[in-house]
Short mmCIF file of C-alpha atoms and ligand atoms in Angstrom, two decimals:
data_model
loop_
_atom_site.label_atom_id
_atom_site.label_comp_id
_atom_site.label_asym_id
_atom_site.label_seq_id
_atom_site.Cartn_x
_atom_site.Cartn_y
_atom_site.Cartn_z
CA UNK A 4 -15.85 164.22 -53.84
CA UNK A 5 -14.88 161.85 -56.64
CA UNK A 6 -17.46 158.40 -56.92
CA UNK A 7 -14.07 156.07 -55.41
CA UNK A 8 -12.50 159.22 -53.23
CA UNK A 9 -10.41 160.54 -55.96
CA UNK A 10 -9.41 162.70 -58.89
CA UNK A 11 -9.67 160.79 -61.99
CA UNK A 12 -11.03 160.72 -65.53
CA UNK A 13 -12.91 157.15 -66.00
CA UNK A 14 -13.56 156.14 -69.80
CA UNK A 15 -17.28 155.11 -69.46
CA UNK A 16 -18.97 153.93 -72.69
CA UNK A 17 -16.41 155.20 -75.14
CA UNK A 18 -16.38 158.50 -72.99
CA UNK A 19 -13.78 160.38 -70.77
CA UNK A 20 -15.79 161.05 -67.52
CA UNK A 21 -14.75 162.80 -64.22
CA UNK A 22 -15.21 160.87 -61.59
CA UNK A 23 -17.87 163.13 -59.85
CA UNK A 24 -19.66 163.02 -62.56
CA UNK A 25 -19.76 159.26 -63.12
CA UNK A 26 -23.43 158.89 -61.28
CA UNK A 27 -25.01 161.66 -62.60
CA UNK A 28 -23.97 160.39 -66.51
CA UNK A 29 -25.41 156.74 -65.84
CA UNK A 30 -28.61 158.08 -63.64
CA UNK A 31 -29.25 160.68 -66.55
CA UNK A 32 -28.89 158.19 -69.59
CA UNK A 33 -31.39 155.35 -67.39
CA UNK A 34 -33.75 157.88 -65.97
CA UNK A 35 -34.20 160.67 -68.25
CA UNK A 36 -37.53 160.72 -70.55
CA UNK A 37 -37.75 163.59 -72.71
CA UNK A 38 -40.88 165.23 -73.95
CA UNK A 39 -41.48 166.34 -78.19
CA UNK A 40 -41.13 169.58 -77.16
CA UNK A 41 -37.57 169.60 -75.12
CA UNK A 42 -34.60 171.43 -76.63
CA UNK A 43 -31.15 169.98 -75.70
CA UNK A 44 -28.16 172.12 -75.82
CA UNK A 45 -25.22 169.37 -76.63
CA UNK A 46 -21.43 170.47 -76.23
CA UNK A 47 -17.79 169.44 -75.18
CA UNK A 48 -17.25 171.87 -72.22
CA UNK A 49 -15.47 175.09 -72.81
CA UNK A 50 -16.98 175.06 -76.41
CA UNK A 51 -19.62 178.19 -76.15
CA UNK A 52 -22.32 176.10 -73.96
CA UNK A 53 -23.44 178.92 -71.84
CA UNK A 54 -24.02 181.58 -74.88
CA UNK A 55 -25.86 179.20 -76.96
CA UNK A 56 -28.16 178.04 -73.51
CA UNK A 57 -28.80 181.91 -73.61
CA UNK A 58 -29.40 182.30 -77.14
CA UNK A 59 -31.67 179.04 -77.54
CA UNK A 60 -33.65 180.57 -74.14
CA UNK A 61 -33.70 184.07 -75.95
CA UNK A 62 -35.53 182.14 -79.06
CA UNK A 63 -37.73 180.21 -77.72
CA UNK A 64 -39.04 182.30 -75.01
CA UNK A 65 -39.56 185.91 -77.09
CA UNK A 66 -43.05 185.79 -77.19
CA UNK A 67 -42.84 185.58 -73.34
CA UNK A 68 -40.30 188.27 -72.29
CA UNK A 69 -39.29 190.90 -74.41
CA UNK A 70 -35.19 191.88 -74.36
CA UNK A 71 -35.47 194.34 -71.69
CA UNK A 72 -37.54 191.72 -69.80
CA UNK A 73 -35.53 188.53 -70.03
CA UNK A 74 -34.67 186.51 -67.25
CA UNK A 75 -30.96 186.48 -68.60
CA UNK A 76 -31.08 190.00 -67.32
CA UNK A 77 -30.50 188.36 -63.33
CA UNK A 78 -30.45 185.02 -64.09
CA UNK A 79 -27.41 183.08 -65.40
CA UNK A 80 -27.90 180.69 -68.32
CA UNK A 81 -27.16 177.87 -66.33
CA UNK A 82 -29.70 178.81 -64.32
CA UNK A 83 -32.69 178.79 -67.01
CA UNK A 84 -31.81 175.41 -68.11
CA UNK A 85 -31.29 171.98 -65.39
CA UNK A 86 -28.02 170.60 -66.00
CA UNK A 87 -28.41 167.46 -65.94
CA UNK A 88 -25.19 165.17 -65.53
CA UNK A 89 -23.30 166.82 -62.85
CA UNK A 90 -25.59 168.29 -60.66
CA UNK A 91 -29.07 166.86 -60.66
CA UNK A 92 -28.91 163.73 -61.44
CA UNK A 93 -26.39 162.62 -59.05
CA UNK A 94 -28.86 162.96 -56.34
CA UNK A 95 -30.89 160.32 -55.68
CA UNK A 96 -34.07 161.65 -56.06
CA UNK A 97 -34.04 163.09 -59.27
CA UNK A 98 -36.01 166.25 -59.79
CA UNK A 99 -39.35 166.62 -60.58
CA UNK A 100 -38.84 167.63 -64.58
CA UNK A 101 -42.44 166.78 -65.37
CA UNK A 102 -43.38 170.00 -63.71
CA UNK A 103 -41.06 172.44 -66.04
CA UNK A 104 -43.58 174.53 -68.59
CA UNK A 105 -42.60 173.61 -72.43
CA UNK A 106 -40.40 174.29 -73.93
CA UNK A 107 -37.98 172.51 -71.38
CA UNK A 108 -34.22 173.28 -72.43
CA UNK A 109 -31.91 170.93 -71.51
CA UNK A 110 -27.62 171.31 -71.15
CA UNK A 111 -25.30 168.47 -71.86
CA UNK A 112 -22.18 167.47 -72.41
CA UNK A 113 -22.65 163.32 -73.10
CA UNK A 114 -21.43 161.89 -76.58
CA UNK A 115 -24.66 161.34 -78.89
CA UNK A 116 -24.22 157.30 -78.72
CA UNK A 117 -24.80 157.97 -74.65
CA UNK A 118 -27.44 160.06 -74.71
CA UNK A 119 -30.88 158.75 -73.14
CA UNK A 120 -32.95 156.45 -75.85
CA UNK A 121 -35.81 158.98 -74.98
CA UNK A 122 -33.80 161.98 -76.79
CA UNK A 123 -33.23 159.69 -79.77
CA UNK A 124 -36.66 158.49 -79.98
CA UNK A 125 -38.77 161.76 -79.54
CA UNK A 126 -39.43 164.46 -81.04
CA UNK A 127 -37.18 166.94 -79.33
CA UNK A 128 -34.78 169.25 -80.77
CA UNK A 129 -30.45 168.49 -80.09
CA UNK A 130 -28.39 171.73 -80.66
CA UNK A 131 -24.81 171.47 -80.89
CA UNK A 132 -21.79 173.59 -80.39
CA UNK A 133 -18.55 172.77 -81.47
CA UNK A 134 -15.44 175.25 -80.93
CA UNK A 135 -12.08 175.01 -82.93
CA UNK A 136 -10.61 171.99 -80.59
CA UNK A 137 -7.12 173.76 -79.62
CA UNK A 138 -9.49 177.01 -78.14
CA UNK A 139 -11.39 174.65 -76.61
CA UNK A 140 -8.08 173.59 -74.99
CA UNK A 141 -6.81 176.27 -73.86
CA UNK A 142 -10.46 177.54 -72.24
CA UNK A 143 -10.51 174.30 -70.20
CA UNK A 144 -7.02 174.44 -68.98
CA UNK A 145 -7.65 178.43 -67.74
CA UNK A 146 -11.13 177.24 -66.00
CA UNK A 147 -9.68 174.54 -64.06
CA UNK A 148 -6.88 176.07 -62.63
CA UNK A 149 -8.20 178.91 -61.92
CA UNK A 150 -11.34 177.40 -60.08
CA UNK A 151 -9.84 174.04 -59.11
CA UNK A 152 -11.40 171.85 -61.27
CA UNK A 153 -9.57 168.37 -60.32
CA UNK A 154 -11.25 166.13 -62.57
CA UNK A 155 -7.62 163.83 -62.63
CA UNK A 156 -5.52 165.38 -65.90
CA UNK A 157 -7.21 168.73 -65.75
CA UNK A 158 -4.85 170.47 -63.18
CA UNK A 159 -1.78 168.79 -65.14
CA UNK A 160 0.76 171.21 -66.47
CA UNK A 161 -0.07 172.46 -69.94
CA UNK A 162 2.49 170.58 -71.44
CA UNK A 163 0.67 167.28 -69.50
CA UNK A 164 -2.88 168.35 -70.26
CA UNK A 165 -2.25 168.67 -73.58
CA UNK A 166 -0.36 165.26 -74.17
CA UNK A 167 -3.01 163.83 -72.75
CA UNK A 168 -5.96 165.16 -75.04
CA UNK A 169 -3.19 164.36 -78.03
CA UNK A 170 -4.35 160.52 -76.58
CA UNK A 171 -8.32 161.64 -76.54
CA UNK A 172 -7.93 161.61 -72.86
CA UNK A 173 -9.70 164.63 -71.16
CA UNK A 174 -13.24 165.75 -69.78
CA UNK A 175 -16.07 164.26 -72.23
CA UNK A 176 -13.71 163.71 -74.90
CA UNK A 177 -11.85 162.16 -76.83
CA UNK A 178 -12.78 165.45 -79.01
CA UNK A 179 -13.44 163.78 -82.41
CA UNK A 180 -15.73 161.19 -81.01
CA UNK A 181 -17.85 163.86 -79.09
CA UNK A 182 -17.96 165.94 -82.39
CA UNK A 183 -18.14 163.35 -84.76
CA UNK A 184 -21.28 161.76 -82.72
CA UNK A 185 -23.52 164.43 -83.29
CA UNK A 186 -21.71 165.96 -86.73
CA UNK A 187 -23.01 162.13 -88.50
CA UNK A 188 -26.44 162.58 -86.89
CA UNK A 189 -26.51 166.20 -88.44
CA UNK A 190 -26.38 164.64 -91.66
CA UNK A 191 -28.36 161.98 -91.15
CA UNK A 192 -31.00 163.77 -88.92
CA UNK A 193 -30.54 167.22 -89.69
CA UNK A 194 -34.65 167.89 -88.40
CA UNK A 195 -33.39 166.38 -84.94
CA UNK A 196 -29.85 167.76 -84.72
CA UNK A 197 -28.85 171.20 -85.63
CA UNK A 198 -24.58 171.32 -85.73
CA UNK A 199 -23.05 174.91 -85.34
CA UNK A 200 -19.90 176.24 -84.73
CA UNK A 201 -18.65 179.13 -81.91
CA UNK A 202 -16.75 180.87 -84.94
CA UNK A 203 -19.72 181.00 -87.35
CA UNK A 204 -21.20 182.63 -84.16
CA UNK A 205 -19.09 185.04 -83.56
CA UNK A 206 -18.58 185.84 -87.20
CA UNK A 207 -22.66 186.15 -88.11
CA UNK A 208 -24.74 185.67 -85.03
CA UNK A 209 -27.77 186.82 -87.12
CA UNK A 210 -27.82 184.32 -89.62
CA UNK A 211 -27.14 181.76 -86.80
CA UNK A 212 -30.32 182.87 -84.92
CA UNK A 213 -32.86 182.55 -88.31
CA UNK A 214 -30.52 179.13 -88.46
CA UNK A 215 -31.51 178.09 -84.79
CA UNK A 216 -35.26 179.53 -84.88
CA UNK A 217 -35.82 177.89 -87.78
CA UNK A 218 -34.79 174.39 -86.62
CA UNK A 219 -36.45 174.58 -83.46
CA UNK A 220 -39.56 175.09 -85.17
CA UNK A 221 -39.60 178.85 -84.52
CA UNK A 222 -38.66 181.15 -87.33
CA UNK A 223 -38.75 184.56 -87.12
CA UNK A 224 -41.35 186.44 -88.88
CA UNK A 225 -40.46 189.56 -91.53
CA UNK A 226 -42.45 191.80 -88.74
CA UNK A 227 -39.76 190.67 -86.18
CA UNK A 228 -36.68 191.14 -88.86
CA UNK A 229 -38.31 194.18 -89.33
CA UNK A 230 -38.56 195.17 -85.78
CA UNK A 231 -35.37 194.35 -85.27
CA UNK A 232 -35.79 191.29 -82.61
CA UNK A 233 -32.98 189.44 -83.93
CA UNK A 234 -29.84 191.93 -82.93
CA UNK A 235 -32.01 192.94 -79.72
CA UNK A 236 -31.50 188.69 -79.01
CA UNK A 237 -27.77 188.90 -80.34
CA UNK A 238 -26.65 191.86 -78.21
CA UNK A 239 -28.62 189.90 -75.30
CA UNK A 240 -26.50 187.43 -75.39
CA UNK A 241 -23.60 188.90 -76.40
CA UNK A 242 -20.28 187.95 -74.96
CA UNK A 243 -19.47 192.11 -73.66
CA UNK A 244 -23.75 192.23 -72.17
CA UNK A 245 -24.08 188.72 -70.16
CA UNK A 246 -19.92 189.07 -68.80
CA UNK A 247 -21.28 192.16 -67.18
CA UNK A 248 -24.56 191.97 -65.50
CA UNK A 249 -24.18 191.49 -61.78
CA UNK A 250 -25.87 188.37 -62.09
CA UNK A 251 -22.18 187.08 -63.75
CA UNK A 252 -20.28 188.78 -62.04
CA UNK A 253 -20.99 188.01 -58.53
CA UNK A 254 -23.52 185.05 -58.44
CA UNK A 255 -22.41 181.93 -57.95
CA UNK A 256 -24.18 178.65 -59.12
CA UNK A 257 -26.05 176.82 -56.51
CA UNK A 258 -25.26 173.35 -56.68
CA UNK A 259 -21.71 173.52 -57.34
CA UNK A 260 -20.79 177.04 -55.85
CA UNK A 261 -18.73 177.73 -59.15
CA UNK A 262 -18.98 181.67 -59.48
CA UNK A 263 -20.81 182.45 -63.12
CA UNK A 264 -17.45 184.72 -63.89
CA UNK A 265 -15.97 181.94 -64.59
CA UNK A 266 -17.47 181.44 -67.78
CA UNK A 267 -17.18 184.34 -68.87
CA UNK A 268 -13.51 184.62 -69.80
CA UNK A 269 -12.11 186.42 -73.19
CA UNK A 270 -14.89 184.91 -75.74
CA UNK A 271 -12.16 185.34 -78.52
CA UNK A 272 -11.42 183.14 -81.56
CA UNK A 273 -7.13 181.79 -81.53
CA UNK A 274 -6.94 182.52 -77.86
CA UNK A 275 -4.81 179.33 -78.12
CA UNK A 276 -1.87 180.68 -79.91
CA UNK A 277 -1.13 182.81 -76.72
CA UNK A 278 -0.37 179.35 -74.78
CA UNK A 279 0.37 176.51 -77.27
CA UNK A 280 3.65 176.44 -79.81
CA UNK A 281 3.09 176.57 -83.36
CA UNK A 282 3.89 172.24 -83.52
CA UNK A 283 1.73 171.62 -80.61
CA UNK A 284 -0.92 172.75 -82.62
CA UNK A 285 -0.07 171.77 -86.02
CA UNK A 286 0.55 167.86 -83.84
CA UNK A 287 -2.60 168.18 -82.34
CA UNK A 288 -4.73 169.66 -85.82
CA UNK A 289 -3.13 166.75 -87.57
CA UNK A 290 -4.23 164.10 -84.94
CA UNK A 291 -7.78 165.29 -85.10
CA UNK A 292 -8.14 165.39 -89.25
CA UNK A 293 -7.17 162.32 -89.27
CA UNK A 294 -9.67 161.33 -86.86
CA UNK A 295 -12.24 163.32 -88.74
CA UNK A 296 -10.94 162.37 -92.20
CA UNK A 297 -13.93 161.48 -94.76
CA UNK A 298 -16.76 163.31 -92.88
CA UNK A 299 -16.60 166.33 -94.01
CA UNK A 300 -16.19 168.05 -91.00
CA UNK A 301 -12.96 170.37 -90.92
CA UNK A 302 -11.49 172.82 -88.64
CA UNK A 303 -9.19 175.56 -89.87
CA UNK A 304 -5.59 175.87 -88.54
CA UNK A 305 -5.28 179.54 -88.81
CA UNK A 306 -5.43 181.46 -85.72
CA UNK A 307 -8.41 183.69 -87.18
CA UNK A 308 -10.73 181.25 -88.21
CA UNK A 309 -12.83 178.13 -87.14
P1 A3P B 413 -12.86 181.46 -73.28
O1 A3P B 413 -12.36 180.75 -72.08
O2 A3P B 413 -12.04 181.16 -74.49
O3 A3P B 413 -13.03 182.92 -73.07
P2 A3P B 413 -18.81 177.04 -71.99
O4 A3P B 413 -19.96 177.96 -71.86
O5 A3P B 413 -19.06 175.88 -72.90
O6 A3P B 413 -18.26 176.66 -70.66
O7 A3P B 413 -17.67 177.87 -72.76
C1 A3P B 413 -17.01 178.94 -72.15
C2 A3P B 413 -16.31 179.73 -73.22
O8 A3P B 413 -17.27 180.49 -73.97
C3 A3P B 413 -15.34 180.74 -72.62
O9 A3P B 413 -14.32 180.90 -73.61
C4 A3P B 413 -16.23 181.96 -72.50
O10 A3P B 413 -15.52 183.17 -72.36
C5 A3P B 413 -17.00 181.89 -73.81
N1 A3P B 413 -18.29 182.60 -73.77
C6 A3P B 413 -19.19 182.67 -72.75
N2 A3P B 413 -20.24 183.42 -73.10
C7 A3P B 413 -20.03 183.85 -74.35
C8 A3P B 413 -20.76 184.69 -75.25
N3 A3P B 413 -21.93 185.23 -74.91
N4 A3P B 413 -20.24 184.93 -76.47
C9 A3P B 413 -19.06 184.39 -76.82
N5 A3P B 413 -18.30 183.59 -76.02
C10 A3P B 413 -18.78 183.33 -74.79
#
């Protein structure tokens, strides 16, 4: 199914891409044309993608569906949003995206240099999610071998994978340049890209949400704090709520007949110290602060914390 018949990672424009994906990358960066209004959801897979498509959803549509309403309810979050790269695009007749009702919502995994002029130029909103890199790992690793995901490196022993990533070499990465794309436009953009991190999540999802609604031009209102619509959208989309509705438990996603379970897996924070040595990760943290070093982005190496 690969673009040349098989498995491998191609770097493409400073990027790590799977070969399946290869067409749907260059077709979405020449033919996508964003509107003011469109709200992309930016990650490195495996980094909390799916729970911030459902939170940014639960924000921007409230006024529409209330929680006991939502289409999350029998929907999956991949399902609200058109994901672009892998499955759309890579058709040759792209969708018709001028149809969607604003605000469009958007999920995508390209590195911020890559990403269509159009999302640069506009007006729309770029959320990202970063997750503490050696999680991210580990998440990856479980996903594709349990559902076959041959992108080249990822079905690799562990040991393989992760020497590998040590060289920047997996699935959108390396890491730092996917993080360190969007963490500089942050600072330099911060009305046009809004930077979070899965741990902050998990550890305040509330202050997150006023954080999120307020950069997308939607703040909540003291009636709503009042009312409470803030932890109705947090235990929405909480990891316990969405793993269980029968939606993501047994659906599976159209285009690419991956069953929604599978991202739904233990949502935890140093999941990685259950499969990687103490010096794999203290190689691997030092690798990446020194590819971070002088931006002021940090990750913590202790098991409990971002
Ligand atoms: P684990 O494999 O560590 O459990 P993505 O959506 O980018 O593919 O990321 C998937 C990871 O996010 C998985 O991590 C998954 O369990 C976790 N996840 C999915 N929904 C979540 C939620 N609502 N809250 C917290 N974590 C969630």
């Amino acid at each position: 199914k690969n673009i040349d018949g098989t498995n491998s990672l191609y770097l493409y424009q400073g990027a790590w891409i799977p070969g399946f994906n290869l067409r749907g990358v260059d077709s979405f960066q020449r033919r996508f044309i964003a509107q003011d209004t469109d709200i992309i959801v930016a990650s490195m897979p495996k980094s909390g993608t799916t729970w911030l498509k459902a939170l940014a959803f639960s924000v921007a549509e409230r006024h529409i569906y209330g929680p006991r309403e939502s289409p999350l309810l029998s929907t999956s979050p991949h399902e609200l949003v058109r994901f672009f790269e892998t499955d759309l695009y890579s058709k040759d007749q792209p969708p018709d995206l001028e149809q969607l009702p604003p605000p469009r919502i958007f999920g995508c995994h390209s590195h911020y240099a890559n990403l269509p002029e159009s999302i640069r130029d506009s007006k729309c909103k770029v959320v990202y999610i970063c997750r503490n890199p050696l999680d991210q790992i580990v998440s990856f690793f479980q996903f594709a071998h349990k559902f076959k995901l041959d992108d080249g490196t990822s079905l690799l022993s562990l040991d393989e994978c992760y020497e590998n990533i040590c060289r920047g070499v997996q699935s959108q990465g390396p890491f730092w340049d996917n993080v360190l794309g969007y963490w500089k436009a942050s600072l330099e953009r911060p009305d046009k890209v809004l930077f979070l991190k899965y741990e902050e999540l998990k550890e305040d999802i509330v202050l997150n949400l006023k954080k999120l609604a307020e950069f997308l031009g939607l703040p909540f209102t003291d009636k709503e704090e009042e009312e409470g619509v803030i932890e109705e959208i947090s235990r929405l989309c909480s990891f316990d709520n969405l793993r269980n509705l029968e939606v993501n438990k047994n659906g599976v996603r159209p285009l690419s007949g991956a069953p929604n379970s599978a991202f739904f897996r233990k949502g935890e924070v140093g999941d990685w110290a259950n499969y990687l040595s103490p010096s794999m990760a203290e190689k691997f943290f030092n690798i990446v602060e020194e590819k971070l070093a002088g931006s002021g982005l940090s990750f913590k190496t202790s098991q409990e914390s971002a």
